[in-house]
Amino acid sequence: MILVTGGTGLVGAHLLLHLVENEDAIRAIYREPKSIDKTKSLFKLHQKESSFSKIEWAQADIIDVPSLENAFQNIDYVYHCAGLISYDPNDENLLRKINIEGTANIVNFCLAYNIKKMCHVSSIAALGSLASHETQITEETEWNPETPHSDYAISKYGAEIEVWRGHQEGLNVVIVNPGVIFGAGFWNQGSGTFFSAIKNGFPFYTLGSTGYVGVTDVVKIMTQLMNGDSTGERFIVIAENSSFKKIIFEIADKLKVKKPTIEAKPWLLNLGWRLDWLVSTVFRTKRKLSKYSASSLLNEDEISNFKIKNALNFEFQSIDIVIQEVVRLQQ
């Protein structure tokens, strides 16, 4: 039997959609009953409502050890997709608890229950920083603790350390490091906010860049790695590097809305995160733009996807097609 943590999130829900086509026994973790509706809606969106009943749901929380006992009964393989994504500095402790402590709990249960293999969903945020002689970030690029990192990045890096600990103790593991993931069904959270914000007239763009990938490609790669011989390895999962401007303009085109017209230059971003801090402090609201996230919007480091393409002979779907598909399904 397969266990999926984070079955009500973007990657976990799409993974379940993929697994029900090929697997007989699947169990997914949820925290609140209403959160399952998001996954059910995704199945409905893809006209696979009849397959939804194949999933066995278990109420548990990755930071609540007793609740995981029942979830791990009779499990052979684990896809660990659960985690918190936040760039709000006020969420530092929560990020560490969910992403690091939660992953440690999953690893410990995998070891205790002799799980055959675990796939951990990390992030390109957990990758290393380019040294002066390097031109591309790869799986081997070293993490530099002296370089500024977001709390989210630190928590995902810490989660990977827990996975490597599990591997040293005998657990077969693979780690995937996706870039910004686009997929249908989650319009108002995570990367889905790219679409909702632009549809609502978001006016800014930047010339920085990062790696992007479609969620369907992510889950295909995850299952191929789990079914293959790879263990003790991590794989960057991006289709392409692209500028925020190009992606934002492409989304605006597909949505048939006005493109943003204001380039957020460094001085504007610096002003923006300071104003955001002030508003957050005075009105006790969630941070929308931190100092680190403002800086990352100007980053132009190139990320390599050579290893995964070579390992699986994998051809990624172009991001233009992914965006077109997301818009088609959501509208």
Coordinates of C-alpha atoms in Angstrom, one line a residue:
M1 CA 0.0 0.0 0.0
I2 CA 1.1 3.6 -0.8
L3 CA 0.9 6.4 1.7
V4 CA 0.7 10.0 0.4
T5 CA 1.2 12.9 2.9
G6 CA -0.1 16.3 1.8
G7 CA -2.8 14.7 -0.3
T8 CA -4.9 17.9 -0.2
G9 CA -2.1 20.1 -1.6
L10 CA -1.2 20.8 -5.2
V11 CA 1.5 18.1 -5.6
G12 CA -0.2 15.5 -3.4
A13 CA -3.6 15.9 -5.0
H14 CA -2.2 15.6 -8.5
L15 CA -0.1 12.6 -7.4
L16 CA -3.3 10.9 -6.2
L17 CA -4.9 11.7 -9.5
H18 CA -2.0 10.0 -11.2
L19 CA -1.7 7.0 -8.8
V20 CA -5.3 5.9 -9.0
E21 CA -4.8 5.0 -12.6
N22 CA -2.1 2.5 -11.8
E23 CA -2.2 1.5 -8.1
D24 CA -4.8 -0.5 -6.2
A25 CA -4.1 0.5 -2.6
I26 CA -3.6 4.2 -1.8
R27 CA -3.9 6.0 1.5
A28 CA -3.7 9.7 1.9
I29 CA -3.4 11.9 5.0
Y30 CA -5.6 14.8 5.7
R31 CA -5.9 17.2 8.7
E32 CA -9.3 18.7 8.3
P33 CA -12.3 16.9 6.6
K34 CA -13.1 20.0 4.5
S35 CA -9.6 20.0 3.0
I36 CA -10.4 16.8 1.2
D37 CA -12.9 18.8 -0.9
K38 CA -10.0 20.4 -2.8
T39 CA -8.7 17.1 -3.9
K40 CA -12.2 15.9 -4.8
S41 CA -12.8 19.0 -6.9
L42 CA -9.6 18.3 -8.8
F43 CA -10.8 14.8 -9.6
K44 CA -14.1 16.3 -10.8
L45 CA -12.2 18.9 -12.9
H46 CA -10.4 16.0 -14.7
Q47 CA -13.7 14.0 -14.9
K48 CA -12.3 11.2 -12.7
E49 CA -14.8 11.4 -9.9
S50 CA -15.4 7.6 -10.0
S51 CA -11.7 7.0 -9.2
F52 CA -11.8 9.2 -6.1
S53 CA -13.3 6.4 -4.1
K54 CA -10.1 4.3 -4.5
I55 CA -8.4 6.5 -2.0
E56 CA -8.5 5.6 1.6
W57 CA -8.3 8.7 3.8
A58 CA -6.6 8.8 7.2
Q59 CA -6.9 11.8 9.5
A60 CA -3.4 12.6 10.8
D61 CA -0.9 15.4 11.1
I62 CA 2.8 15.0 10.4
I63 CA 3.7 16.9 13.6
D64 CA 1.3 14.8 15.7
V65 CA 3.2 11.5 16.3
P66 CA 0.3 9.5 17.8
S67 CA -2.0 10.3 14.8
L68 CA 0.6 8.8 12.4
E69 CA 0.5 5.3 14.0
N70 CA -2.7 4.3 12.2
A71 CA -1.7 6.1 8.9
F72 CA 1.4 3.8 8.6
Q73 CA -0.3 0.5 9.1
N74 CA 0.4 -1.9 6.2
I75 CA 2.2 0.8 4.2
D76 CA 5.0 -0.2 1.8
Y77 CA 5.9 3.1 0.0
V78 CA 5.6 6.7 1.1
Y79 CA 5.4 9.9 -0.9
H80 CA 6.0 12.8 1.5
C81 CA 4.4 15.8 -0.1
A82 CA 3.2 17.6 3.0
G83 CA 4.9 20.9 4.0
L84 CA 4.4 24.6 4.6
I85 CA 5.2 27.2 2.0
S86 CA 5.5 30.7 3.5
Y87 CA 7.9 33.6 3.0
D88 CA 6.6 35.5 6.0
P89 CA 9.4 35.9 8.5
N90 CA 6.8 35.6 11.3
D91 CA 6.3 32.0 10.3
E92 CA 9.9 30.9 11.0
N93 CA 9.0 28.6 14.0
L94 CA 6.0 27.1 12.2
L95 CA 8.1 26.4 9.1
R96 CA 10.8 24.6 11.2
K97 CA 8.2 22.6 13.0
I98 CA 6.2 21.4 10.0
N99 CA 9.0 21.1 7.4
I100 CA 11.8 19.8 9.6
E101 CA 10.2 18.2 12.6
G102 CA 7.3 16.9 10.5
T103 CA 9.7 15.3 8.0
A104 CA 11.8 13.8 10.8
N105 CA 8.6 12.2 12.1
I106 CA 7.8 10.7 8.7
V107 CA 11.4 9.4 8.3
N108 CA 11.2 7.8 11.8
F109 CA 8.0 6.0 10.9
C110 CA 9.4 4.9 7.6
L111 CA 12.3 3.3 9.5
A112 CA 10.2 1.8 12.2
Y113 CA 7.7 0.3 9.7
N114 CA 10.4 -0.9 7.3
I115 CA 9.1 1.1 4.4
K116 CA 10.6 0.0 1.1
K117 CA 11.1 3.5 -0.3
M118 CA 10.3 7.1 0.4
C119 CA 10.0 10.0 -2.1
H120 CA 10.5 13.4 -0.5
V121 CA 9.2 16.6 -2.2
S122 CA 11.7 19.3 -1.5
S123 CA 12.3 22.6 -3.4
I124 CA 14.8 24.4 -5.5
A125 CA 14.9 26.7 -2.5
A126 CA 16.9 24.0 -0.7
L127 CA 19.6 24.0 -3.4
G128 CA 23.1 25.5 -2.9
S129 CA 24.4 28.9 -3.9
L130 CA 26.7 29.4 -7.0
A131 CA 30.4 29.7 -6.3
S132 CA 32.4 32.2 -8.3
H133 CA 33.6 29.5 -10.7
E134 CA 30.1 28.0 -11.3
T135 CA 27.6 29.0 -14.0
Q136 CA 24.6 26.7 -13.2
I137 CA 23.0 25.4 -10.0
T138 CA 23.0 21.6 -9.9
E139 CA 22.2 18.9 -7.4
E140 CA 25.9 19.1 -6.3
T141 CA 26.0 22.8 -5.7
E142 CA 27.0 23.3 -2.1
W143 CA 24.7 25.0 0.5
N144 CA 26.5 28.0 1.9
P145 CA 25.3 28.9 5.4
E146 CA 26.9 32.3 5.1
T147 CA 24.6 33.2 2.2
P148 CA 21.3 34.8 3.1
H149 CA 18.4 32.3 2.9
S150 CA 14.7 32.6 3.5
D151 CA 13.2 30.8 6.5
Y152 CA 11.4 28.6 4.0
A153 CA 14.6 27.6 2.3
I154 CA 16.3 26.8 5.6
S155 CA 13.4 24.7 6.6
K156 CA 13.4 22.7 3.4
Y157 CA 17.2 22.2 3.6
G158 CA 16.7 21.0 7.2
A159 CA 14.0 18.6 6.0
E160 CA 16.5 17.2 3.5
I161 CA 19.0 16.6 6.2
E162 CA 16.4 14.5 8.0
V163 CA 15.8 12.4 4.8
W164 CA 19.6 11.9 4.4
R165 CA 19.7 10.7 8.0
G166 CA 17.0 8.2 7.2
H167 CA 19.0 7.0 4.2
Q168 CA 22.1 6.5 6.4
E169 CA 20.0 4.4 8.7
G170 CA 18.9 2.1 5.9
L171 CA 15.9 3.8 4.3
N172 CA 15.7 3.9 0.5
V173 CA 15.0 7.5 -0.5
V174 CA 14.8 9.8 -3.4
I175 CA 14.4 13.6 -3.2
V176 CA 12.9 15.8 -5.9
N177 CA 13.6 19.6 -6.0
P178 CA 10.8 21.2 -8.1
G179 CA 10.9 24.8 -9.1
V180 CA 7.7 26.9 -9.2
I181 CA 5.0 24.4 -9.9
F182 CA 2.0 25.3 -12.0
G183 CA -1.1 23.1 -12.0
A184 CA -4.9 23.3 -12.1
G185 CA -7.2 23.2 -9.1
F186 CA -5.4 25.4 -6.6
W187 CA -6.1 28.9 -8.0
N188 CA -6.0 30.7 -4.7
Q189 CA -2.9 29.2 -3.0
G190 CA 0.8 28.8 -3.7
S191 CA 1.8 29.3 -7.3
G192 CA -1.9 29.5 -8.2
T193 CA -1.9 33.0 -6.9
F194 CA 0.2 34.0 -10.0
F195 CA -2.9 33.4 -12.0
S196 CA -5.5 34.9 -9.7
A197 CA -3.3 38.0 -9.0
I198 CA -2.8 38.7 -12.7
K199 CA -6.4 38.1 -13.5
N200 CA -7.2 40.8 -10.9
G201 CA -4.9 43.3 -12.4
F202 CA -1.6 42.9 -10.6
P203 CA 0.5 45.8 -12.1
F204 CA 4.2 44.7 -11.4
Y205 CA 6.8 42.5 -13.0
T206 CA 10.5 42.0 -12.5
L207 CA 13.4 40.8 -14.8
G208 CA 14.6 38.2 -12.3
S209 CA 14.2 34.5 -13.2
T210 CA 13.7 31.1 -11.7
G211 CA 12.8 27.5 -12.7
Y212 CA 9.3 26.4 -13.5
V213 CA 7.6 23.1 -14.0
G214 CA 4.1 21.6 -14.6
V215 CA 2.7 19.6 -11.7
T216 CA 1.9 16.7 -14.1
D217 CA 5.6 16.3 -14.9
V218 CA 6.5 16.5 -11.2
V219 CA 4.3 13.6 -10.3
K220 CA 5.3 11.5 -13.4
I221 CA 9.0 11.9 -12.3
M222 CA 8.2 11.1 -8.7
T223 CA 6.5 7.8 -9.6
Q224 CA 9.2 6.8 -12.1
L225 CA 11.9 7.4 -9.5
M226 CA 10.0 5.4 -6.9
N227 CA 9.5 2.5 -9.4
G228 CA 13.1 2.6 -10.5
D229 CA 16.4 1.7 -8.9
S230 CA 17.5 5.2 -7.8
T231 CA 18.1 5.6 -4.1
G232 CA 20.1 8.1 -2.0
E233 CA 19.8 10.8 -4.7
R234 CA 18.2 14.1 -5.3
F235 CA 16.9 15.4 -8.6
I236 CA 16.1 19.0 -9.7
V237 CA 12.7 19.0 -11.4
I238 CA 12.3 22.1 -13.7
A239 CA 11.1 22.3 -17.3
E240 CA 12.9 25.6 -17.9
N241 CA 14.4 28.8 -16.5
S242 CA 12.4 31.8 -17.3
S243 CA 12.1 35.5 -16.3
F244 CA 9.2 36.5 -14.1
K245 CA 8.3 39.1 -16.8
K246 CA 8.0 36.4 -19.5
I247 CA 5.9 34.1 -17.2
I248 CA 3.6 36.9 -16.0
F249 CA 3.1 38.2 -19.5
E250 CA 2.4 34.7 -20.8
I251 CA -0.3 34.2 -18.1
A252 CA -1.8 37.6 -18.9
D253 CA -2.0 36.6 -22.6
K254 CA -3.7 33.2 -21.8
L255 CA -6.1 34.9 -19.5
K256 CA -6.8 37.6 -22.0
V257 CA -6.2 40.4 -19.5
K258 CA -4.0 43.5 -19.4
K259 CA -0.3 42.8 -18.9
P260 CA 1.5 44.4 -15.9
T261 CA 3.1 47.7 -16.9
I262 CA 5.4 48.6 -14.0
E263 CA 8.9 47.1 -13.7
A264 CA 9.6 46.6 -10.0
K265 CA 13.2 47.8 -9.9
P266 CA 15.5 47.3 -6.9
W267 CA 14.6 50.6 -5.3
L268 CA 10.9 49.9 -5.6
L269 CA 11.3 46.4 -4.2
N270 CA 13.3 47.7 -1.3
L271 CA 10.7 50.3 -0.6
G272 CA 8.0 47.7 -1.0
W273 CA 9.3 45.2 1.6
R274 CA 9.8 48.0 4.1
L275 CA 6.3 49.3 3.7
D276 CA 5.0 45.7 3.9
W277 CA 6.9 45.2 7.2
L278 CA 5.4 48.5 8.5
V279 CA 1.8 47.5 7.6
S280 CA 2.2 44.0 9.0
T281 CA 3.6 45.4 12.3
V282 CA 0.9 48.0 12.7
F283 CA -2.1 46.0 11.6
R284 CA -0.8 42.5 12.5
T285 CA -1.4 41.2 9.0
K286 CA 0.5 38.5 7.1
R287 CA 3.7 39.6 5.3
K288 CA 3.3 39.6 1.5
L289 CA 6.9 40.7 0.7
S290 CA 9.9 40.1 2.8
K291 CA 13.5 41.4 2.3
Y292 CA 14.6 38.0 1.1
S293 CA 11.7 37.4 -1.3
A294 CA 12.2 40.9 -2.7
S295 CA 15.8 40.0 -3.4
S296 CA 14.9 36.7 -5.0
L297 CA 12.7 38.5 -7.5
L298 CA 15.9 39.9 -9.0
N299 CA 17.9 36.7 -9.0
E300 CA 19.1 35.4 -12.4
D301 CA 20.9 32.2 -11.4
E302 CA 20.4 29.4 -13.9
I303 CA 19.3 26.0 -12.6
S304 CA 20.2 22.8 -14.4
N305 CA 17.7 20.0 -15.1
F306 CA 20.3 17.8 -16.9
K307 CA 20.4 15.1 -14.3
I308 CA 16.8 14.1 -14.3
K309 CA 16.5 14.4 -18.1
N310 CA 19.4 12.1 -18.5
A311 CA 18.4 9.6 -15.7
L312 CA 14.9 9.1 -17.1
N313 CA 15.3 10.3 -20.6
F314 CA 12.5 12.7 -19.7
E315 CA 11.0 15.3 -21.9
F316 CA 9.3 18.2 -20.0
Q317 CA 6.1 19.9 -21.1
S318 CA 6.8 23.5 -22.1
I319 CA 5.7 26.1 -19.6
D320 CA 3.7 27.9 -22.3
I321 CA 1.6 24.7 -22.7
V322 CA 1.3 24.2 -18.9
I323 CA 0.0 27.7 -18.5
Q324 CA -2.5 27.3 -21.3
E325 CA -3.8 24.0 -19.7
V326 CA -4.1 25.6 -16.3
V327 CA -6.1 28.5 -17.7
R328 CA -8.3 26.2 -19.8
L329 CA -9.2 24.0 -16.8
Q330 CA -9.8 26.8 -14.4
Q331 CA -12.0 28.9 -16.6

